[in-house]
């Protein structure tokens, strides 16, 4: 029996992040793992938009244990930023915090994410180099997911507006824990 292969998605991502003064355009290729949902794929794309830089890349994520969904390294190959999407284990987050200058976790899934935070927050609040976001209503992002996307992500006063030919999604990420 043959293993299922990843599905390739292309995204032309235009960012206007007024909160962080980042105005950039990125041509991205995303590999959707066979076990990954379109919702999770779009959350990865949104995480990229919020931390976009020339050195931020998509990691192995679901394809490899102990691998980030997105990663940014400096010129010495030291990890500057480690991004996980979903509900990683407390152990995995601690390990990532030991390997990277900064770690960001993007939770989604409504009540499941809320319960995860309630269970893990006591320990995670102690980690100095961790930021945790809870993204509400991410199922709306699936409506924007097509194999070749042209997406604009505008950020102002913590509000996100994600727009494509398929529609617009407005979102307000909740910062549960901030870096530092």
mmCIF file of C-alpha atoms in Angstrom:
data_model
loop_
_atom_site.group_PDB
_atom_site.id
_atom_site.type_symbol
_atom_site.label_atom_id
_atom_site.label_comp_id
_atom_site.label_asym_id
_atom_site.label_seq_id
_atom_site.Cartn_x
_atom_site.Cartn_y
_atom_site.Cartn_z
ATOM 1 C CA UNK A 1 0.000 0.000 0.000
ATOM 2 C CA UNK A 2 1.380 3.417 -0.980
ATOM 3 C CA UNK A 3 1.682 6.184 1.587
ATOM 4 C CA UNK A 4 -0.422 9.251 0.963
ATOM 5 C CA UNK A 5 1.563 12.255 -0.152
ATOM 6 C CA UNK A 6 1.181 15.883 0.827
ATOM 7 C CA UNK A 7 -1.026 18.206 -1.189
ATOM 8 C CA UNK A 8 0.734 21.352 -2.370
ATOM 9 C CA UNK A 9 -0.890 24.760 -1.950
ATOM 10 C CA UNK A 10 0.505 28.026 -3.311
ATOM 11 C CA UNK A 11 -0.160 31.374 -1.667
ATOM 12 C CA UNK A 12 0.612 34.904 -2.735
ATOM 13 C CA UNK A 13 0.425 36.611 0.659
ATOM 14 C CA UNK A 14 0.312 40.397 0.960
ATOM 15 C CA UNK A 15 0.759 41.733 4.473
ATOM 16 C CA UNK A 16 -0.147 45.145 5.821
ATOM 17 C CA UNK A 17 0.565 44.902 9.549
ATOM 18 C CA UNK A 18 0.049 48.411 10.847
ATOM 19 C CA UNK A 19 0.645 47.318 14.454
ATOM 20 C CA UNK A 20 4.220 46.146 13.694
ATOM 21 C CA UNK A 21 4.932 48.278 10.601
ATOM 22 C CA UNK A 22 5.431 45.221 8.381
ATOM 23 C CA UNK A 23 4.368 45.723 4.786
ATOM 24 C CA UNK A 24 5.513 42.822 2.655
ATOM 25 C CA UNK A 25 4.624 40.303 -0.034
ATOM 26 C CA UNK A 26 5.516 36.607 0.070
ATOM 27 C CA UNK A 27 5.191 33.809 -2.484
ATOM 28 C CA UNK A 28 4.679 30.696 -0.380
ATOM 29 C CA UNK A 29 4.405 26.972 -0.953
ATOM 30 C CA UNK A 30 2.585 25.009 1.748
ATOM 31 C CA UNK A 31 2.562 21.230 1.932
ATOM 32 C CA UNK A 32 -0.673 19.952 3.482
ATOM 33 C CA UNK A 33 0.096 16.704 5.315
ATOM 34 C CA UNK A 34 -2.457 13.917 4.578
ATOM 35 C CA UNK A 35 -3.681 14.074 8.195
ATOM 36 C CA UNK A 36 -3.883 17.890 8.227
ATOM 37 C CA UNK A 37 -7.169 19.752 7.830
ATOM 38 C CA UNK A 38 -7.590 22.822 5.638
ATOM 39 C CA UNK A 39 -8.400 24.738 8.842
ATOM 40 C CA UNK A 40 -4.988 23.883 10.304
ATOM 41 C CA UNK A 41 -3.252 24.738 7.023
ATOM 42 C CA UNK A 42 -4.871 28.173 7.060
ATOM 43 C CA UNK A 43 -3.907 28.709 10.717
ATOM 44 C CA UNK A 44 -0.285 27.987 9.706
ATOM 45 C CA UNK A 45 -0.602 30.570 6.931
ATOM 46 C CA UNK A 46 -2.059 33.087 9.392
ATOM 47 C CA UNK A 47 0.789 32.407 11.848
ATOM 48 C CA UNK A 48 3.230 33.137 9.029
ATOM 49 C CA UNK A 49 1.430 36.414 8.297
ATOM 50 C CA UNK A 50 1.661 37.529 11.928
ATOM 51 C CA UNK A 51 5.402 36.815 12.221
ATOM 52 C CA UNK A 52 6.424 37.293 8.576
ATOM 53 C CA UNK A 53 10.078 37.825 7.762
ATOM 54 C CA UNK A 54 12.422 36.779 4.977
ATOM 55 C CA UNK A 55 13.982 34.109 7.227
ATOM 56 C CA UNK A 56 10.705 32.563 8.504
ATOM 57 C CA UNK A 57 10.004 29.208 6.836
ATOM 58 C CA UNK A 58 7.520 26.389 7.170
ATOM 59 C CA UNK A 59 8.942 23.522 9.234
ATOM 60 C CA UNK A 60 8.308 19.788 9.090
ATOM 61 C CA UNK A 61 5.371 20.105 11.521
ATOM 62 C CA UNK A 62 3.138 17.025 11.391
ATOM 63 C CA UNK A 63 5.635 15.110 9.241
ATOM 64 C CA UNK A 64 8.229 14.873 12.008
ATOM 65 C CA UNK A 65 8.030 14.664 15.798
ATOM 66 C CA UNK A 66 9.744 17.497 17.683
ATOM 67 C CA UNK A 67 9.595 19.777 14.633
ATOM 68 C CA UNK A 68 7.944 23.209 14.533
ATOM 69 C CA UNK A 69 5.229 24.231 12.110
ATOM 70 C CA UNK A 70 7.226 27.384 11.314
ATOM 71 C CA UNK A 71 10.818 28.222 12.160
ATOM 72 C CA UNK A 72 13.146 31.181 11.907
ATOM 73 C CA UNK A 73 16.899 30.761 12.259
ATOM 74 C CA UNK A 74 19.687 33.307 12.327
ATOM 75 C CA UNK A 75 22.831 33.176 10.176
ATOM 76 C CA UNK A 76 24.556 30.876 12.698
ATOM 77 C CA UNK A 77 21.631 28.391 12.439
ATOM 78 C CA UNK A 78 20.460 29.210 15.973
ATOM 79 C CA UNK A 79 16.665 29.094 16.307
ATOM 80 C CA UNK A 80 15.228 32.569 16.844
ATOM 81 C CA UNK A 81 11.544 31.675 16.576
ATOM 82 C CA UNK A 82 9.670 28.378 16.896
ATOM 83 C CA UNK A 83 5.944 28.349 16.052
ATOM 84 C CA UNK A 84 3.550 25.501 16.847
ATOM 85 C CA UNK A 85 -0.062 25.326 15.681
ATOM 86 C CA UNK A 86 -2.731 23.354 17.509
ATOM 87 C CA UNK A 87 -2.531 21.838 20.970
ATOM 88 C CA UNK A 88 1.081 20.789 21.607
ATOM 89 C CA UNK A 89 1.998 19.002 24.802
ATOM 90 C CA UNK A 90 3.399 20.942 27.726
ATOM 91 C CA UNK A 91 6.561 18.846 27.405
ATOM 92 C CA UNK A 92 6.977 19.779 23.710
ATOM 93 C CA UNK A 93 6.513 23.484 24.493
ATOM 94 C CA UNK A 94 9.110 23.374 27.276
ATOM 95 C CA UNK A 95 11.520 21.617 24.913
ATOM 96 C CA UNK A 96 10.909 24.240 22.202
ATOM 97 C CA UNK A 97 11.485 27.040 24.743
ATOM 98 C CA UNK A 98 14.850 25.471 25.552
ATOM 99 C CA UNK A 99 15.858 25.362 21.876
ATOM 100 C CA UNK A 100 14.616 28.779 20.710
ATOM 101 C CA UNK A 101 14.853 32.443 21.705
ATOM 102 C CA UNK A 102 11.093 32.816 21.278
ATOM 103 C CA UNK A 103 8.219 30.333 20.973
ATOM 104 C CA UNK A 104 4.709 31.128 19.759
ATOM 105 C CA UNK A 105 1.791 28.725 20.019
ATOM 106 C CA UNK A 106 -1.394 29.276 18.009
ATOM 107 C CA UNK A 107 -4.369 27.531 19.587
ATOM 108 C CA UNK A 108 -7.609 27.030 17.694
ATOM 109 C CA UNK A 109 -10.673 24.844 18.034
ATOM 110 C CA UNK A 110 -12.941 26.798 20.375
ATOM 111 C CA UNK A 111 -13.832 24.938 23.595
ATOM 112 C CA UNK A 112 -11.067 22.358 23.094
ATOM 113 C CA UNK A 113 -8.448 25.133 22.975
ATOM 114 C CA UNK A 114 -10.000 26.768 26.058
ATOM 115 C CA UNK A 115 -9.846 23.483 27.994
ATOM 116 C CA UNK A 116 -6.232 22.918 26.835
ATOM 117 C CA UNK A 117 -5.249 26.373 28.122
ATOM 118 C CA UNK A 118 -7.022 25.798 31.449
ATOM 119 C CA UNK A 119 -5.088 22.524 31.905
ATOM 120 C CA UNK A 120 -1.668 23.870 30.854
ATOM 121 C CA UNK A 121 -1.659 27.580 31.718
ATOM 122 C CA UNK A 122 -0.198 27.261 35.233
ATOM 123 C CA UNK A 123 3.059 25.789 33.914
ATOM 124 C CA UNK A 124 3.142 27.732 30.629
ATOM 125 C CA UNK A 125 2.726 31.121 32.297
ATOM 126 C CA UNK A 126 6.160 30.556 33.902
ATOM 127 C CA UNK A 127 7.967 30.234 30.553
ATOM 128 C CA UNK A 128 9.547 33.613 29.776
ATOM 129 C CA UNK A 129 10.095 33.176 26.027
ATOM 130 C CA UNK A 130 6.577 31.930 25.186
ATOM 131 C CA UNK A 131 3.620 33.675 23.564
ATOM 132 C CA UNK A 132 0.269 31.885 23.312
ATOM 133 C CA UNK A 133 -2.513 33.021 20.978
ATOM 134 C CA UNK A 134 -6.042 31.677 20.868
ATOM 135 C CA UNK A 135 -7.639 32.138 17.446
ATOM 136 C CA UNK A 136 -11.440 32.298 17.458
ATOM 137 C CA UNK A 137 -13.648 31.132 14.607
ATOM 138 C CA UNK A 138 -10.874 29.635 12.467
ATOM 139 C CA UNK A 139 -13.359 27.425 10.589
ATOM 140 C CA UNK A 140 -14.207 30.564 8.563
ATOM 141 C CA UNK A 141 -10.678 30.427 7.109
ATOM 142 C CA UNK A 142 -11.545 27.181 5.290
ATOM 143 C CA UNK A 143 -13.759 29.231 2.948
ATOM 144 C CA UNK A 144 -10.607 31.052 1.741
ATOM 145 C CA UNK A 145 -8.581 27.862 1.206
ATOM 146 C CA UNK A 146 -7.962 26.989 -2.432
ATOM 147 C CA UNK A 147 -4.933 25.381 -4.099
ATOM 148 C CA UNK A 148 -3.723 28.730 -5.517
ATOM 149 C CA UNK A 149 -4.474 31.552 -3.094
ATOM 150 C CA UNK A 150 -4.021 35.280 -3.413
ATOM 151 C CA UNK A 151 -4.535 36.522 0.128
ATOM 152 C CA UNK A 152 -4.182 39.864 1.876
ATOM 153 C CA UNK A 153 -3.762 39.983 5.639
ATOM 154 C CA UNK A 154 -4.274 43.380 7.246
ATOM 155 C CA UNK A 155 -3.629 43.948 10.939
ATOM 156 C CA UNK A 156 -4.619 47.047 12.875
ATOM 157 C CA UNK A 157 -5.180 47.433 16.618
ATOM 158 C CA UNK A 158 -4.983 43.655 17.059
ATOM 159 C CA UNK A 159 -7.766 43.057 14.528
ATOM 160 C CA UNK A 160 -7.080 40.860 11.498
ATOM 161 C CA UNK A 161 -8.778 41.084 8.155
ATOM 162 C CA UNK A 162 -7.948 38.210 5.815
ATOM 163 C CA UNK A 163 -9.204 38.777 2.269
ATOM 164 C CA UNK A 164 -9.142 36.761 -0.954
ATOM 165 C CA UNK A 165 -11.334 36.315 -4.025
ATOM 166 C CA UNK A 166 -13.282 33.775 -1.927
ATOM 167 C CA UNK A 167 -14.260 36.338 0.724
ATOM 168 C CA UNK A 168 -13.130 38.139 3.865
ATOM 169 C CA UNK A 169 -12.636 36.830 7.387
ATOM 170 C CA UNK A 170 -12.382 39.212 10.339
ATOM 171 C CA UNK A 171 -10.661 37.893 13.437
ATOM 172 C CA UNK A 172 -9.382 39.098 16.816
ATOM 173 C CA UNK A 173 -6.637 36.814 18.155
ATOM 174 C CA UNK A 174 -6.609 36.600 21.938
ATOM 175 C CA UNK A 175 -3.153 36.809 23.506
ATOM 176 C CA UNK A 176 -3.315 34.410 26.476
ATOM 177 C CA UNK A 177 0.352 34.842 27.360
ATOM 178 C CA UNK A 178 2.766 37.399 25.962
ATOM 179 C CA UNK A 179 6.496 36.968 25.375
ATOM 180 C CA UNK A 180 8.516 38.215 28.329
#
